[in-house]
Coordinates of C-alpha atoms in Angstrom, one line a residue:
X1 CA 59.6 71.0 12.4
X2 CA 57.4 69.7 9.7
X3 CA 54.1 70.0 9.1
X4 CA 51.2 67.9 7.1
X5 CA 49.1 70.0 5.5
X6 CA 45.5 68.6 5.9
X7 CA 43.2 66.1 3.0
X8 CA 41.1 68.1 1.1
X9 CA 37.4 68.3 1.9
X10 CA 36.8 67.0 -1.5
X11 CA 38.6 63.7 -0.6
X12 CA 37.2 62.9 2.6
X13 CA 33.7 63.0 1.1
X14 CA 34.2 61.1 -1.8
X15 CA 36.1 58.5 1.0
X16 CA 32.7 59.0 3.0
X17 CA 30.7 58.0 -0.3
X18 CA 32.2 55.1 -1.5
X19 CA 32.3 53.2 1.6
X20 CA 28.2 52.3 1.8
X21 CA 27.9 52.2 -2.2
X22 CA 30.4 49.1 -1.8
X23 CA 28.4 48.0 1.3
X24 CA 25.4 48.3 -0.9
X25 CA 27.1 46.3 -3.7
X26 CA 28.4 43.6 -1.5
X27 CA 24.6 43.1 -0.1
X28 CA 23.2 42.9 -3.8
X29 CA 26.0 40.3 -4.5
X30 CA 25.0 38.0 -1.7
X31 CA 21.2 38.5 -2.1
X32 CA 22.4 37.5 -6.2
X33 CA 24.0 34.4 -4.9
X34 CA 21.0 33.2 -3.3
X35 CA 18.3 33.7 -5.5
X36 CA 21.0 32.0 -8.4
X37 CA 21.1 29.0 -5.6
X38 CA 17.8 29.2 -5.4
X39 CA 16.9 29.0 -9.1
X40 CA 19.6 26.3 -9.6
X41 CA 18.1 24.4 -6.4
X42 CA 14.6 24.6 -8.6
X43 CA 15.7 23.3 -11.7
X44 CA 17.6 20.4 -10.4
X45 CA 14.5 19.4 -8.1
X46 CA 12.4 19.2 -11.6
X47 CA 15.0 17.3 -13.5
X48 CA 15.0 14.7 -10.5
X49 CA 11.2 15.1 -10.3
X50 CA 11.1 13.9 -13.7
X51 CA 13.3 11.5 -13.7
X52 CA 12.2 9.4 -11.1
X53 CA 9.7 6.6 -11.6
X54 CA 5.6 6.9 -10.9
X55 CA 4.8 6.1 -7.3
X56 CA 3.3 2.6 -6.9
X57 CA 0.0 2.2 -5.9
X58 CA -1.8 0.9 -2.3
X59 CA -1.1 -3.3 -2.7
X60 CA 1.1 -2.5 -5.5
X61 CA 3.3 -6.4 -6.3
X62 CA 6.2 -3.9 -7.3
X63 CA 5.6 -1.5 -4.7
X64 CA 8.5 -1.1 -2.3
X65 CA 6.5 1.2 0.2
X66 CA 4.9 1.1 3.4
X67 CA 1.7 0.7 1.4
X68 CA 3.1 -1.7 -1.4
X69 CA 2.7 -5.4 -1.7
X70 CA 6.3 -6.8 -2.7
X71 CA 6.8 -8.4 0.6
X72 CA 4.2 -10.5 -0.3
X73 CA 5.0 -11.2 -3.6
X74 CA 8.1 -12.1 -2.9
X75 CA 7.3 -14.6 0.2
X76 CA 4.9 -16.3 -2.7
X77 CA 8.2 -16.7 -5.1
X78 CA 10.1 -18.2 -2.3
X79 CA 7.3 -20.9 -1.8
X80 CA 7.5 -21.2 -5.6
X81 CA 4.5 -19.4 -7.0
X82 CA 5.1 -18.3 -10.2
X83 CA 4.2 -13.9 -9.9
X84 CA 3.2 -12.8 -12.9
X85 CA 2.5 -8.7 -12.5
X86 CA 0.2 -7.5 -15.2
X87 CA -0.7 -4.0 -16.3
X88 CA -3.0 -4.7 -18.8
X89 CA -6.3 -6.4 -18.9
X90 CA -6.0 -8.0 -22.4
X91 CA -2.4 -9.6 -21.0
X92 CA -3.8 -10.7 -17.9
X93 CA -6.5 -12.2 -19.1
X94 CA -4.6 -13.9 -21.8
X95 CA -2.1 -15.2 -18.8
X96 CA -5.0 -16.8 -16.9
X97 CA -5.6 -20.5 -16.9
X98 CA -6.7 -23.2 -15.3
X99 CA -3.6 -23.2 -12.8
X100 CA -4.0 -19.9 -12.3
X101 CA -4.9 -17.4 -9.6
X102 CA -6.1 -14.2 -10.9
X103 CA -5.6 -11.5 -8.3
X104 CA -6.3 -7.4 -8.1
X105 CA -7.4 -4.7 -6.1
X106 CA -11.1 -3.1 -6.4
X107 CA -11.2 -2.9 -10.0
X108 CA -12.3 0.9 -10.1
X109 CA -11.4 1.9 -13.5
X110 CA -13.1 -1.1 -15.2
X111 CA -16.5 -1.0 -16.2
X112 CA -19.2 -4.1 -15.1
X113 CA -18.9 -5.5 -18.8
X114 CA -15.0 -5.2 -18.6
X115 CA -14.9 -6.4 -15.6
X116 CA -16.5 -9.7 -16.3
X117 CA -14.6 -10.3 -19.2
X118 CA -11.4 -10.0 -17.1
X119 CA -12.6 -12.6 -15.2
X120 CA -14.4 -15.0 -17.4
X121 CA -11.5 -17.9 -17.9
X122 CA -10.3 -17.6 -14.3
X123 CA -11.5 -20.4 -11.7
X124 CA -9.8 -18.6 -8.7
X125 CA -10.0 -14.7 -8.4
X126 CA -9.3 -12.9 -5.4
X127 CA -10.0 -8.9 -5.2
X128 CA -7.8 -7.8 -2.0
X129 CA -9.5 -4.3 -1.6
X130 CA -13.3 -3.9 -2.7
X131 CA -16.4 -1.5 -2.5
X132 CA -20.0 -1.1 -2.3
X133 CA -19.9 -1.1 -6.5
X134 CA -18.3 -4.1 -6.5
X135 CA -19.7 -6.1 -3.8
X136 CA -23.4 -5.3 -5.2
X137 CA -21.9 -6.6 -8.8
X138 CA -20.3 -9.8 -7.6
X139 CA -23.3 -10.7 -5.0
X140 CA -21.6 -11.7 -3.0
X141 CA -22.0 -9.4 0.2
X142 CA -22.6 -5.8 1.3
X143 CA -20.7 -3.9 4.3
X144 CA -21.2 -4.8 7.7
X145 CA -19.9 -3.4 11.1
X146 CA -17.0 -6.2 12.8
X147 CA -14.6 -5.6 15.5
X148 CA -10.7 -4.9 15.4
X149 CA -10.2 -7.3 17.8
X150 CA -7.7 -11.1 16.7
X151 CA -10.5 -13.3 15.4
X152 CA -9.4 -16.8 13.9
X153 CA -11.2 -18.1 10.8
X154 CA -13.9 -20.1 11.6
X155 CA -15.2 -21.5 9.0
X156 CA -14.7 -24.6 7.3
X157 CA -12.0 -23.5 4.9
X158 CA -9.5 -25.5 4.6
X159 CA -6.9 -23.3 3.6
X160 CA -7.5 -21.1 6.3
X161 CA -7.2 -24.0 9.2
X162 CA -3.9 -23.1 9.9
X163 CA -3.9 -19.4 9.8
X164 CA -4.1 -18.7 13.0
X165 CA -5.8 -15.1 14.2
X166 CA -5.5 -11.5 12.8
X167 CA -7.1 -7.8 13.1
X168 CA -9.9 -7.2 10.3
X169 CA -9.6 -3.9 8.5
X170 CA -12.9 -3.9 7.5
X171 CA -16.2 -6.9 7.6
X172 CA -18.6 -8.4 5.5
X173 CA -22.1 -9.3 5.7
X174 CA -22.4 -12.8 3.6
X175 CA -24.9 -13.0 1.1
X176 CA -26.7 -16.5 1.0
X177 CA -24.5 -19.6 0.2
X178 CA -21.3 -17.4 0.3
X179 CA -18.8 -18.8 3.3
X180 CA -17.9 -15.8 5.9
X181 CA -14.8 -16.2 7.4
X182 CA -12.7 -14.2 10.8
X183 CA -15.7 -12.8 11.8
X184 CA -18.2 -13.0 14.8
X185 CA -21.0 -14.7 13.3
X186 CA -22.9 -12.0 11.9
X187 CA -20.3 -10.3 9.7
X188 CA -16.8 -11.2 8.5
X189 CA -13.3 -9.7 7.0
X190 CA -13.0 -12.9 4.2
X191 CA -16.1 -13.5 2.5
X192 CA -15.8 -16.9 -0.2
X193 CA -18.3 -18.0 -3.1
X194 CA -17.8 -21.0 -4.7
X195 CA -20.7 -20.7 -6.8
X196 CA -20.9 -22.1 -10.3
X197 CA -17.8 -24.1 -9.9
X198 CA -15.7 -20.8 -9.3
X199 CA -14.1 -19.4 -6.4
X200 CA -14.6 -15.7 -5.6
X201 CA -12.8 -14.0 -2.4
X202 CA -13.2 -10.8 -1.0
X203 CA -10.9 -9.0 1.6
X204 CA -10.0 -5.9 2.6
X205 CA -5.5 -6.4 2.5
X206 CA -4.6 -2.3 3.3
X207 CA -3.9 -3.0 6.9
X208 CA -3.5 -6.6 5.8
X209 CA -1.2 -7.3 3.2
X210 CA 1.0 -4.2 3.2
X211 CA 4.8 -4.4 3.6
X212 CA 3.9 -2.4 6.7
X213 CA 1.6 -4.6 8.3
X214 CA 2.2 -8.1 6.6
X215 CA 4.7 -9.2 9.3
X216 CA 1.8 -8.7 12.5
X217 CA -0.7 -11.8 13.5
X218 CA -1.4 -14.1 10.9
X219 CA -1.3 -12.2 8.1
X220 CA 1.1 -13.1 5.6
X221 CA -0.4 -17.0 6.5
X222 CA -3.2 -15.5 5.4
X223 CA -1.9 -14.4 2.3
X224 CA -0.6 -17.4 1.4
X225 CA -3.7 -19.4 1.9
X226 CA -5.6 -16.9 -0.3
X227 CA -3.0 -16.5 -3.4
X228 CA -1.1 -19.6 -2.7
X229 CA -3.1 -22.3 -3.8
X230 CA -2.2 -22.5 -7.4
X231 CA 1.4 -22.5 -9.4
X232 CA 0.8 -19.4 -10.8
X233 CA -0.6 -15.9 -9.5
X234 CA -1.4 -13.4 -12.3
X235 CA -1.6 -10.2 -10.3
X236 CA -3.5 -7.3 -12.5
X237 CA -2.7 -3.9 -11.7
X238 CA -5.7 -1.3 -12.3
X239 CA -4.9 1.9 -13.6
X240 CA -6.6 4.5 -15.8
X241 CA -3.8 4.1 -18.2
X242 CA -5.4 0.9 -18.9
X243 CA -9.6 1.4 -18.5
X244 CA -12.4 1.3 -20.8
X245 CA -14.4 3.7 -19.2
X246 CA -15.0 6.0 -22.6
X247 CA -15.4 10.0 -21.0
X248 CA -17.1 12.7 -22.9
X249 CA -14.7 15.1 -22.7
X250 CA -11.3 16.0 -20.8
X251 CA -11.5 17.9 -17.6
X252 CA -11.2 21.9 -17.2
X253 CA -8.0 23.1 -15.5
X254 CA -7.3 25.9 -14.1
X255 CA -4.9 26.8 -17.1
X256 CA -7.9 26.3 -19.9
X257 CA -10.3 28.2 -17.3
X258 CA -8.0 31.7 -17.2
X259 CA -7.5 34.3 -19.7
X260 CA -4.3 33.8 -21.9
X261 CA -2.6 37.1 -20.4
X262 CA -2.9 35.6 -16.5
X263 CA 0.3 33.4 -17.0
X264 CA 2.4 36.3 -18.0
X265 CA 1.5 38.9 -15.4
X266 CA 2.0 36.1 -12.9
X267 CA 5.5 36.2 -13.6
X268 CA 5.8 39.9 -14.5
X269 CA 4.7 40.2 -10.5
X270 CA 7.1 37.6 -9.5
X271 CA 9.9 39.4 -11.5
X272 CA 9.0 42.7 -9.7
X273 CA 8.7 41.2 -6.0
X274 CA 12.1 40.0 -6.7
X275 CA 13.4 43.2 -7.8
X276 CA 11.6 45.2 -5.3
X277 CA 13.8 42.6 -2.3
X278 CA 17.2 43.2 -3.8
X279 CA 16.1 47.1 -4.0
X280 CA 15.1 47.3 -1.0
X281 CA 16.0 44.5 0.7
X282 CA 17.9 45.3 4.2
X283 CA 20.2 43.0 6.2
X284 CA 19.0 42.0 9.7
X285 CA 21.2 42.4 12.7
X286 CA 22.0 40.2 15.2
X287 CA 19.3 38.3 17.6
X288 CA 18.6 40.3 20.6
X289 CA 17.4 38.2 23.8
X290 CA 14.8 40.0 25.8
X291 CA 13.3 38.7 28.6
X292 CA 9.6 38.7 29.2
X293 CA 7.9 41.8 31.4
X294 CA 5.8 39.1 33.0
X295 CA 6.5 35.2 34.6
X296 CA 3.3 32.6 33.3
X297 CA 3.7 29.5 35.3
X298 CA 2.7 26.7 33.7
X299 CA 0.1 25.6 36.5
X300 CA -1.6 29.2 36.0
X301 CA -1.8 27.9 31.7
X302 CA -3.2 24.6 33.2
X303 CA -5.8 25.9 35.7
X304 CA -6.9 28.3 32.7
X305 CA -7.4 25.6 30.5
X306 CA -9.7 23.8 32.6
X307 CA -11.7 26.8 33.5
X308 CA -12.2 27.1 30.0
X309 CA -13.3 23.8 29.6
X310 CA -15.5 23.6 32.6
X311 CA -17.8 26.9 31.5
X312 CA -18.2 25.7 27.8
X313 CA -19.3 22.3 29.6
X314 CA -17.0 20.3 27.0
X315 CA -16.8 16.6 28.5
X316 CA -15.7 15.1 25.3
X317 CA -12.4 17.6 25.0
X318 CA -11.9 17.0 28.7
X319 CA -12.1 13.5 28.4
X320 CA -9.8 13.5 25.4
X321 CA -7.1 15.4 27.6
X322 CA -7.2 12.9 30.4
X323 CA -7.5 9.5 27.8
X324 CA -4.6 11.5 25.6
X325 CA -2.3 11.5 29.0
X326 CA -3.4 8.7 30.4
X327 CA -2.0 6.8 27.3
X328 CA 1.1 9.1 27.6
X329 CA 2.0 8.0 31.0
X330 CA 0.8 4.1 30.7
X331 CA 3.2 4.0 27.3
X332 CA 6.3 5.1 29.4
X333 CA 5.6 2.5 32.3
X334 CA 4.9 -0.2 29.8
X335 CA 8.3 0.7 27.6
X336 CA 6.4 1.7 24.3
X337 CA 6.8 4.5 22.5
X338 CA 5.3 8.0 23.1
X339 CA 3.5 7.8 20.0
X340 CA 2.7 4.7 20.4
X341 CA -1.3 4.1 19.4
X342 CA -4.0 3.1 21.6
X343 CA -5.0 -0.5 20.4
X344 CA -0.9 -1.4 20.9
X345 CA -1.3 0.3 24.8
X346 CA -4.5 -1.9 25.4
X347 CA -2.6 -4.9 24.5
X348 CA 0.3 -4.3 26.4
X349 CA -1.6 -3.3 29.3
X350 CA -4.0 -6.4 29.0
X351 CA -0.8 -8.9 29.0
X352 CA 1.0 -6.6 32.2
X353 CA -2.4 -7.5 33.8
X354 CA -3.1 -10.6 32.2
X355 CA -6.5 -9.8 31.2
X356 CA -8.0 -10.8 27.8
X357 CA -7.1 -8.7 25.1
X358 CA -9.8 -6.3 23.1
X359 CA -10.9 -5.3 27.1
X360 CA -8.8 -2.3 27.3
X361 CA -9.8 -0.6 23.7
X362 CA -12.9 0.8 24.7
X363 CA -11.1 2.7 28.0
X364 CA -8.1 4.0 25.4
X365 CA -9.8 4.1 22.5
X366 CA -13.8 4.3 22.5
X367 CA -16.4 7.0 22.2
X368 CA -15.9 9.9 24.6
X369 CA -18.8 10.6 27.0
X370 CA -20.9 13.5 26.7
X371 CA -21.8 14.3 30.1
X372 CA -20.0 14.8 33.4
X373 CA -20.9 11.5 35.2
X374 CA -19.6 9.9 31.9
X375 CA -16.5 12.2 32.4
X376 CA -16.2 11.4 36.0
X377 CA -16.4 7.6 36.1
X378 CA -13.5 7.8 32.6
X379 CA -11.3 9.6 34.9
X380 CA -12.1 6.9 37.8
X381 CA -11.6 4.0 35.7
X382 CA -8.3 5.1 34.0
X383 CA -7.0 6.3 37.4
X384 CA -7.5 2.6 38.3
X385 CA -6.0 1.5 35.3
X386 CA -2.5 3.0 35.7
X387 CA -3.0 2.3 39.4
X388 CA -3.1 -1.3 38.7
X389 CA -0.1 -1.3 35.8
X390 CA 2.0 1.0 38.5
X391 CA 1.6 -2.4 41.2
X392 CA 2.5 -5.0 38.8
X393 CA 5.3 -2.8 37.6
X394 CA 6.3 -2.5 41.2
X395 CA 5.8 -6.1 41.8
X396 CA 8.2 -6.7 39.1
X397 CA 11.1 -5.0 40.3
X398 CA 10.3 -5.9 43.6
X399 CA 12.9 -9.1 44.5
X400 CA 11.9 -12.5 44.7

């Protein structure tokens, strides 16, 4: 019989050695891997990033965004109004004529001397967004509370005759002899002067004449009736690439502000976190499930809650809870979406009931009370509320 005479002792512990040192280099070849991803990841991000166009502004003519103004531009093209998009004020104001419509947002980078000379030959201008600068400099109104409630025009406009009703973003208080229009009386969202033989019009368009919100109420009529009254529109885009507001001197940033070696240790430190991970960098195991010691039912969290809320005496966050499920629950009955905001429950809820509409925003949507009675009789009337939605819902499905 043969016999295998046993491995040296050398070769067993050189066997012994080898096998974590190519464990250790196969874990510094994957963490390699992804930091290379990483870094390629980076620099194809900023190649992108700088290859893609600026963002357009808020009422942008060429903005395709949720806050851009294209959809309206467009719907002026197809009832042939000639769109001229300016980004200069020497252009636009060499566009503008007598046929013309010279519209803009709030002119913010224009001084009051540049300003009126951009609007000197025009006989129309309309400024879709405004502030307190440049309602004071026009004189033409100064800001008023409204309501976001429909309101038709009322006035005797006759472009706006056939506009029909839509939600103000913001209101007016006219200044003598100017025309306020979709208002209450006191204050309105259009304010008009046709003072020395030119017409001036001020409106707040963000929640107006945005691609997002142009297709709701009357407000692409609206548009129309304010930019489409001419065969030409010159739209001027304000930018600071394009002011003459003359600074003193540029900005400080933070690079000008910090010492010239700040940059370089910056990355030095970077360098070295990075180096200290692969060094000593350790792979995680697999996820362990481990079940709680203790059980929390969710009615204990609940009753904890409003313990909480009841000793700090905090109606408004109370009444915030109930209104916040309250509007939960009615948007499921009334097939809208759970995040579905509180002006588009009310109206839903006022047609289900058949009540008039702007009733049901001060319940969903109004100042929170500040006292328990105020808490109490919230709770009672929204209680009543879904009471009443639940038996017309029931009535509903109930057969004739």
């Amino acid at each position: 019989m043969t016999t295998t005479a046993p491995a040296p002792a050398s070769a067993s512990a050189s066997t012994a050695v080898a096998v974590p040192r190519r464990r250790r280099l196969r874990a510094l070849g994957g963490w390699a891997i992804v930091v290379a991803i990483v870094v390629v990841g980076v620099v194809v991000t900023l190649q992108l990033g700088a290859k893609m166009p600026a963002a357009r502004g808020v009422l942008d003519p060429e903005g395709t965004g949720d806050s851009g103004a294209q959809a309206l531009a467009e719907l002026l093209r197809d009832q042939g109004v000639e769109v001229s998009v300016q980004r200069s004020r020497a252009e636009a104001r060499a566009a503008v004529d007598e046929s013309t419509t010279l519209v803009m947002t709030n002119p913010y980078t224009l001084t009051d001397d540049g300003l009126a000379e951009l609007i000197a030959p025009a006989d129309r201008v309309v400024f879709l967004t405004t502030g307190t600068h440049l309602l004071s400099e026009l004189g033409i109104g100064e800001s008023g509370s409204g309501t976001s409630a429909p309101v038709d025009a009322g006035c005797d406009v006759p472009e706006f005759a056939r506009v029909g009703t839509i939600r103000p973003d913001r209101s007016f208080v006219p200044a003598a002899g100017v025309t306020g229009c979709f208002g209450d009386g006191e204050s309105a969202a259009v304010l008009v002067d046709d003072g020395d033989g030119i017409r001036r019009t001020v409106v707040e368009g963000d929640r107006l004449f945005s691609n997002a919100y142009l297709s709701e109420n009357g407000n692409a009529a609206l548009g129309l009736a304010l930019l489409g009254q001419t065969e030409r529109v010159v739209w001027y885009v304000p930018s600071y690439s394009d002011t003459d507001i003359e600074g003193s001197a540029e900005p400080d940033t933070l690079g000008s502000l910090t010492p010239g070696w700040v940059t370089p240790a910056i990355l030095l430190l970077m360098i070295a976190g990075v180096a200290a991970a692969l060094w000593r960098g350790r792979r995680f195991g697999p996820l362990v499930a481990e079940n709680l010691p203790v059980t929390v039912r969710a009615s204990e969290t609940m009753h904890g809650r409003a313990r909480l809320t009841a000793k700090a005496s905090d109606a408004a966050h109370a009444a915030e809870a109930l209104r916040d499920g309250a509007r939960r629950r009615l948007a499921k009955r009334l097939g809208l979406a759970v995040n579905a905001r509180a002006d588009e429950i009310a109206d839903a809820a006022s047609d289900r009931l058949r009540v008039p509409r702007g009733t049901l925003q001060p319940l969903l949507d109004g100042p929170l009370p500040q006292d328990e009675p105020g808490l109490v009789d919230l709770a009672r009337r929204l209680d009543e509320l879904e009471t009443a939605v639940d038996e017309t819902t029931q009535a509903m499905r109930r057969p004739e």
